[in-house]
């Protein structure tokens, strides 16, 4: 949005909140990037939408990748690996085989940062905080297995 006072929100278990802000065009974007959204390029689609709808220049956009599950905690099966191979094989750099049969760890934050970079964003900040590791700071679906969620939000000041 580029409307001051409008608040964009997303809810997250351990998925990645992606915040985008263009201080020149006064536009913001917010994306929820789980593994499926990450695989399908939700971050580059958000940046492309900001460019198309508001005339943003990617070099003016600042992206912050918020706290989310880290690669050490996010273990997936080969079906997730296969989906990434089909959609964006370059992301294979962010997969690490765990040594367990058919299990991989994946860096969703790193892949989303790369998506933003591929869209031309230069100013990308990645939170080092993990929602699963940081038990005293964050709720985690992987850790708790319940239905609670965290909220991400962004707005342009009036």
PDB file of C-alpha atoms in Angstrom:
ATOM      1  CA  UNK A   1       0.000   0.000   0.000  1.00  0.00           C
ATOM      2  CA  UNK A   2       0.934   3.635  -0.316  1.00  0.00           C
ATOM      3  CA  UNK A   3      -1.967   4.859   1.810  1.00  0.00           C
ATOM      4  CA  UNK A   4      -0.817   6.419   5.101  1.00  0.00           C
ATOM      5  CA  UNK A   5      -2.391   4.844   8.161  1.00  0.00           C
ATOM      6  CA  UNK A   6      -3.333   1.569   6.472  1.00  0.00           C
ATOM      7  CA  UNK A   7      -1.820  -1.323   8.417  1.00  0.00           C
ATOM      8  CA  UNK A   8      -0.771  -4.478   6.563  1.00  0.00           C
ATOM      9  CA  UNK A   9      -0.694  -7.612   8.736  1.00  0.00           C
ATOM     10  CA  UNK A  10       0.241 -11.257   8.455  1.00  0.00           C
ATOM     11  CA  UNK A  11       0.262 -14.056  11.000  1.00  0.00           C
ATOM     12  CA  UNK A  12       3.077 -16.541  11.372  1.00  0.00           C
ATOM     13  CA  UNK A  13       3.859 -19.839  13.035  1.00  0.00           C
ATOM     14  CA  UNK A  14       7.542 -20.144  12.140  1.00  0.00           C
ATOM     15  CA  UNK A  15       7.256 -18.743   8.613  1.00  0.00           C
ATOM     16  CA  UNK A  16       9.205 -15.739   7.406  1.00  0.00           C
ATOM     17  CA  UNK A  17       7.751 -12.230   7.598  1.00  0.00           C
ATOM     18  CA  UNK A  18       9.113 -10.129   4.729  1.00  0.00           C
ATOM     19  CA  UNK A  19       8.840  -6.354   5.217  1.00  0.00           C
ATOM     20  CA  UNK A  20       9.445  -3.934   2.337  1.00  0.00           C
ATOM     21  CA  UNK A  21       9.574  -0.134   2.466  1.00  0.00           C
ATOM     22  CA  UNK A  22      10.258   2.439  -0.220  1.00  0.00           C
ATOM     23  CA  UNK A  23      11.007   5.777   1.487  1.00  0.00           C
ATOM     24  CA  UNK A  24      10.990   7.606  -1.863  1.00  0.00           C
ATOM     25  CA  UNK A  25       7.551   6.502  -3.097  1.00  0.00           C
ATOM     26  CA  UNK A  26       6.221   6.078   0.457  1.00  0.00           C
ATOM     27  CA  UNK A  27       5.006   2.527  -0.173  1.00  0.00           C
ATOM     28  CA  UNK A  28       5.173  -0.610   1.959  1.00  0.00           C
ATOM     29  CA  UNK A  29       4.646  -4.309   1.427  1.00  0.00           C
ATOM     30  CA  UNK A  30       4.412  -7.319   3.710  1.00  0.00           C
ATOM     31  CA  UNK A  31       4.584 -10.986   2.779  1.00  0.00           C
ATOM     32  CA  UNK A  32       4.142 -14.273   4.608  1.00  0.00           C
ATOM     33  CA  UNK A  33       6.786 -16.666   3.297  1.00  0.00           C
ATOM     34  CA  UNK A  34       6.367 -20.261   4.367  1.00  0.00           C
ATOM     35  CA  UNK A  35       8.161 -22.905   2.349  1.00  0.00           C
ATOM     36  CA  UNK A  36       5.470 -22.941  -0.367  1.00  0.00           C
ATOM     37  CA  UNK A  37       5.416 -19.151  -0.739  1.00  0.00           C
ATOM     38  CA  UNK A  38       9.196 -19.037  -0.681  1.00  0.00           C
ATOM     39  CA  UNK A  39       9.346 -21.716  -3.357  1.00  0.00           C
ATOM     40  CA  UNK A  40       6.901 -19.761  -5.539  1.00  0.00           C
ATOM     41  CA  UNK A  41       8.773 -16.464  -5.110  1.00  0.00           C
ATOM     42  CA  UNK A  42       6.361 -14.488  -2.919  1.00  0.00           C
ATOM     43  CA  UNK A  43       9.158 -12.027  -2.070  1.00  0.00           C
ATOM     44  CA  UNK A  44      10.054 -11.166  -5.657  1.00  0.00           C
ATOM     45  CA  UNK A  45       6.335 -10.982  -6.523  1.00  0.00           C
ATOM     46  CA  UNK A  46       5.809  -8.455  -3.695  1.00  0.00           C
ATOM     47  CA  UNK A  47       8.738  -6.333  -4.895  1.00  0.00           C
ATOM     48  CA  UNK A  48       7.498  -6.557  -8.505  1.00  0.00           C
ATOM     49  CA  UNK A  49       4.020  -5.449  -7.361  1.00  0.00           C
ATOM     50  CA  UNK A  50       5.513  -2.425  -5.575  1.00  0.00           C
ATOM     51  CA  UNK A  51       7.395  -1.514  -8.739  1.00  0.00           C
ATOM     52  CA  UNK A  52       4.339  -1.993 -10.978  1.00  0.00           C
ATOM     53  CA  UNK A  53       1.679  -0.371  -8.777  1.00  0.00           C
ATOM     54  CA  UNK A  54       3.619   2.468  -7.156  1.00  0.00           C
ATOM     55  CA  UNK A  55       6.555   3.068  -9.522  1.00  0.00           C
ATOM     56  CA  UNK A  56       9.080   1.982  -6.905  1.00  0.00           C
ATOM     57  CA  UNK A  57      12.710   1.595  -7.897  1.00  0.00           C
ATOM     58  CA  UNK A  58      14.158  -1.622  -6.436  1.00  0.00           C
ATOM     59  CA  UNK A  59      17.288   0.243  -5.381  1.00  0.00           C
ATOM     60  CA  UNK A  60      15.165   2.474  -3.112  1.00  0.00           C
ATOM     61  CA  UNK A  61      13.333  -0.433  -1.467  1.00  0.00           C
ATOM     62  CA  UNK A  62      14.526  -1.646   1.920  1.00  0.00           C
ATOM     63  CA  UNK A  63      13.698  -5.262   2.799  1.00  0.00           C
ATOM     64  CA  UNK A  64      13.786  -6.701   6.296  1.00  0.00           C
ATOM     65  CA  UNK A  65      13.465 -10.430   6.762  1.00  0.00           C
ATOM     66  CA  UNK A  66      12.070 -10.846  10.246  1.00  0.00           C
ATOM     67  CA  UNK A  67      12.525 -13.508  12.897  1.00  0.00           C
ATOM     68  CA  UNK A  68      11.550 -16.964  11.641  1.00  0.00           C
ATOM     69  CA  UNK A  69      12.650 -20.547  11.938  1.00  0.00           C
ATOM     70  CA  UNK A  70      16.370 -20.974  11.206  1.00  0.00           C
ATOM     71  CA  UNK A  71      17.934 -23.500   8.854  1.00  0.00           C
ATOM     72  CA  UNK A  72      19.145 -25.642  11.762  1.00  0.00           C
ATOM     73  CA  UNK A  73      15.578 -26.045  13.055  1.00  0.00           C
ATOM     74  CA  UNK A  74      13.679 -26.317   9.777  1.00  0.00           C
ATOM     75  CA  UNK A  75      13.900 -29.928   8.649  1.00  0.00           C
ATOM     76  CA  UNK A  76      11.957 -31.013   5.557  1.00  0.00           C
ATOM     77  CA  UNK A  77      11.404 -34.151   3.489  1.00  0.00           C
ATOM     78  CA  UNK A  78      12.349 -34.752  -0.125  1.00  0.00           C
ATOM     79  CA  UNK A  79       8.928 -33.554  -1.361  1.00  0.00           C
ATOM     80  CA  UNK A  80       9.893 -30.014  -0.339  1.00  0.00           C
ATOM     81  CA  UNK A  81      13.296 -30.406  -1.979  1.00  0.00           C
ATOM     82  CA  UNK A  82      11.583 -31.623  -5.175  1.00  0.00           C
ATOM     83  CA  UNK A  83       9.244 -28.610  -5.218  1.00  0.00           C
ATOM     84  CA  UNK A  84      12.188 -26.216  -5.016  1.00  0.00           C
ATOM     85  CA  UNK A  85      14.046 -28.085  -7.765  1.00  0.00           C
ATOM     86  CA  UNK A  86      11.034 -27.610 -10.058  1.00  0.00           C
ATOM     87  CA  UNK A  87      10.535 -23.909  -9.303  1.00  0.00           C
ATOM     88  CA  UNK A  88      13.922 -22.379  -8.538  1.00  0.00           C
ATOM     89  CA  UNK A  89      16.820 -24.791  -8.742  1.00  0.00           C
ATOM     90  CA  UNK A  90      19.283 -22.064  -7.658  1.00  0.00           C
ATOM     91  CA  UNK A  91      17.801 -22.360  -4.138  1.00  0.00           C
ATOM     92  CA  UNK A  92      19.486 -25.742  -3.745  1.00  0.00           C
ATOM     93  CA  UNK A  93      22.427 -23.789  -2.277  1.00  0.00           C
ATOM     94  CA  UNK A  94      20.227 -23.275   0.804  1.00  0.00           C
ATOM     95  CA  UNK A  95      19.511 -27.001   1.392  1.00  0.00           C
ATOM     96  CA  UNK A  96      21.729 -29.164   3.581  1.00  0.00           C
ATOM     97  CA  UNK A  97      21.258 -32.927   3.848  1.00  0.00           C
ATOM     98  CA  UNK A  98      20.874 -33.870   7.514  1.00  0.00           C
ATOM     99  CA  UNK A  99      22.298 -37.360   7.246  1.00  0.00           C
ATOM    100  CA  UNK A 100      18.892 -38.824   8.038  1.00  0.00           C
ATOM    101  CA  UNK A 101      17.249 -40.680   5.181  1.00  0.00           C
ATOM    102  CA  UNK A 102      15.510 -38.150   2.948  1.00  0.00           C
ATOM    103  CA  UNK A 103      15.755 -35.219   5.380  1.00  0.00           C
ATOM    104  CA  UNK A 104      17.109 -31.744   4.624  1.00  0.00           C
ATOM    105  CA  UNK A 105      17.512 -28.467   6.450  1.00  0.00           C
ATOM    106  CA  UNK A 106      16.523 -25.384   4.493  1.00  0.00           C
ATOM    107  CA  UNK A 107      17.295 -21.684   4.950  1.00  0.00           C
ATOM    108  CA  UNK A 108      14.035 -19.896   4.117  1.00  0.00           C
ATOM    109  CA  UNK A 109      15.475 -16.536   5.167  1.00  0.00           C
ATOM    110  CA  UNK A 110      18.396 -16.935   2.771  1.00  0.00           C
ATOM    111  CA  UNK A 111      16.195 -17.932  -0.155  1.00  0.00           C
ATOM    112  CA  UNK A 112      13.855 -14.988   0.418  1.00  0.00           C
ATOM    113  CA  UNK A 113      16.815 -12.612   0.617  1.00  0.00           C
ATOM    114  CA  UNK A 114      18.023 -13.983  -2.692  1.00  0.00           C
ATOM    115  CA  UNK A 115      14.562 -13.491  -4.251  1.00  0.00           C
ATOM    116  CA  UNK A 116      14.648  -9.828  -3.178  1.00  0.00           C
ATOM    117  CA  UNK A 117      18.143  -9.464  -4.619  1.00  0.00           C
ATOM    118  CA  UNK A 118      17.099 -11.033  -7.910  1.00  0.00           C
ATOM    119  CA  UNK A 119      14.368  -8.391  -8.145  1.00  0.00           C
ATOM    120  CA  UNK A 120      17.063  -5.691  -7.753  1.00  0.00           C
ATOM    121  CA  UNK A 121      16.830  -4.855  -4.036  1.00  0.00           C
ATOM    122  CA  UNK A 122      20.228  -3.978  -2.586  1.00  0.00           C
ATOM    123  CA  UNK A 123      19.286  -3.044   1.008  1.00  0.00           C
ATOM    124  CA  UNK A 124      18.348  -6.356   2.663  1.00  0.00           C
ATOM    125  CA  UNK A 125      18.549  -7.019   6.391  1.00  0.00           C
ATOM    126  CA  UNK A 126      18.079 -10.541   7.758  1.00  0.00           C
ATOM    127  CA  UNK A 127      17.162 -11.100  11.384  1.00  0.00           C
ATOM    128  CA  UNK A 128      19.463 -13.682  12.979  1.00  0.00           C
ATOM    129  CA  UNK A 129      16.727 -14.616  15.467  1.00  0.00           C
ATOM    130  CA  UNK A 130      15.048 -18.014  15.272  1.00  0.00           C
ATOM    131  CA  UNK A 131      11.467 -18.443  16.401  1.00  0.00           C
ATOM    132  CA  UNK A 132      12.147 -22.078  17.316  1.00  0.00           C
ATOM    133  CA  UNK A 133      15.503 -21.629  19.135  1.00  0.00           C
ATOM    134  CA  UNK A 134      14.585 -18.465  21.042  1.00  0.00           C
ATOM    135  CA  UNK A 135      12.091 -20.030  23.475  1.00  0.00           C
ATOM    136  CA  UNK A 136      11.950 -16.986  25.752  1.00  0.00           C
ATOM    137  CA  UNK A 137      11.329 -14.540  22.899  1.00  0.00           C
ATOM    138  CA  UNK A 138       9.047 -16.238  20.369  1.00  0.00           C
ATOM    139  CA  UNK A 139       6.210 -18.657  20.022  1.00  0.00           C
ATOM    140  CA  UNK A 140       6.942 -21.498  17.581  1.00  0.00           C
ATOM    141  CA  UNK A 141       4.595 -23.919  15.882  1.00  0.00           C
ATOM    142  CA  UNK A 142       7.418 -26.430  15.372  1.00  0.00           C
ATOM    143  CA  UNK A 143       8.211 -26.311  19.051  1.00  0.00           C
ATOM    144  CA  UNK A 144       4.676 -26.039  20.513  1.00  0.00           C
ATOM    145  CA  UNK A 145       2.406 -27.741  17.944  1.00  0.00           C
ATOM    146  CA  UNK A 146      -0.559 -25.546  18.894  1.00  0.00           C
ATOM    147  CA  UNK A 147      -2.630 -22.970  17.033  1.00  0.00           C
ATOM    148  CA  UNK A 148      -1.168 -19.739  18.416  1.00  0.00           C
ATOM    149  CA  UNK A 149       0.445 -17.332  15.949  1.00  0.00           C
ATOM    150  CA  UNK A 150       2.660 -14.261  15.919  1.00  0.00           C
ATOM    151  CA  UNK A 151       1.646 -11.055  14.146  1.00  0.00           C
ATOM    152  CA  UNK A 152       3.733  -9.027  11.718  1.00  0.00           C
ATOM    153  CA  UNK A 153       2.623  -5.555  10.645  1.00  0.00           C
ATOM    154  CA  UNK A 154       3.789  -2.503   8.736  1.00  0.00           C
ATOM    155  CA  UNK A 155       2.264   0.896   7.967  1.00  0.00           C
ATOM    156  CA  UNK A 156       3.176   4.254   6.503  1.00  0.00           C
ATOM    157  CA  UNK A 157       3.010   7.059   9.030  1.00  0.00           C
ATOM    158  CA  UNK A 158       0.227   9.600   8.501  1.00  0.00           C
TER     159      UNK A 158
END
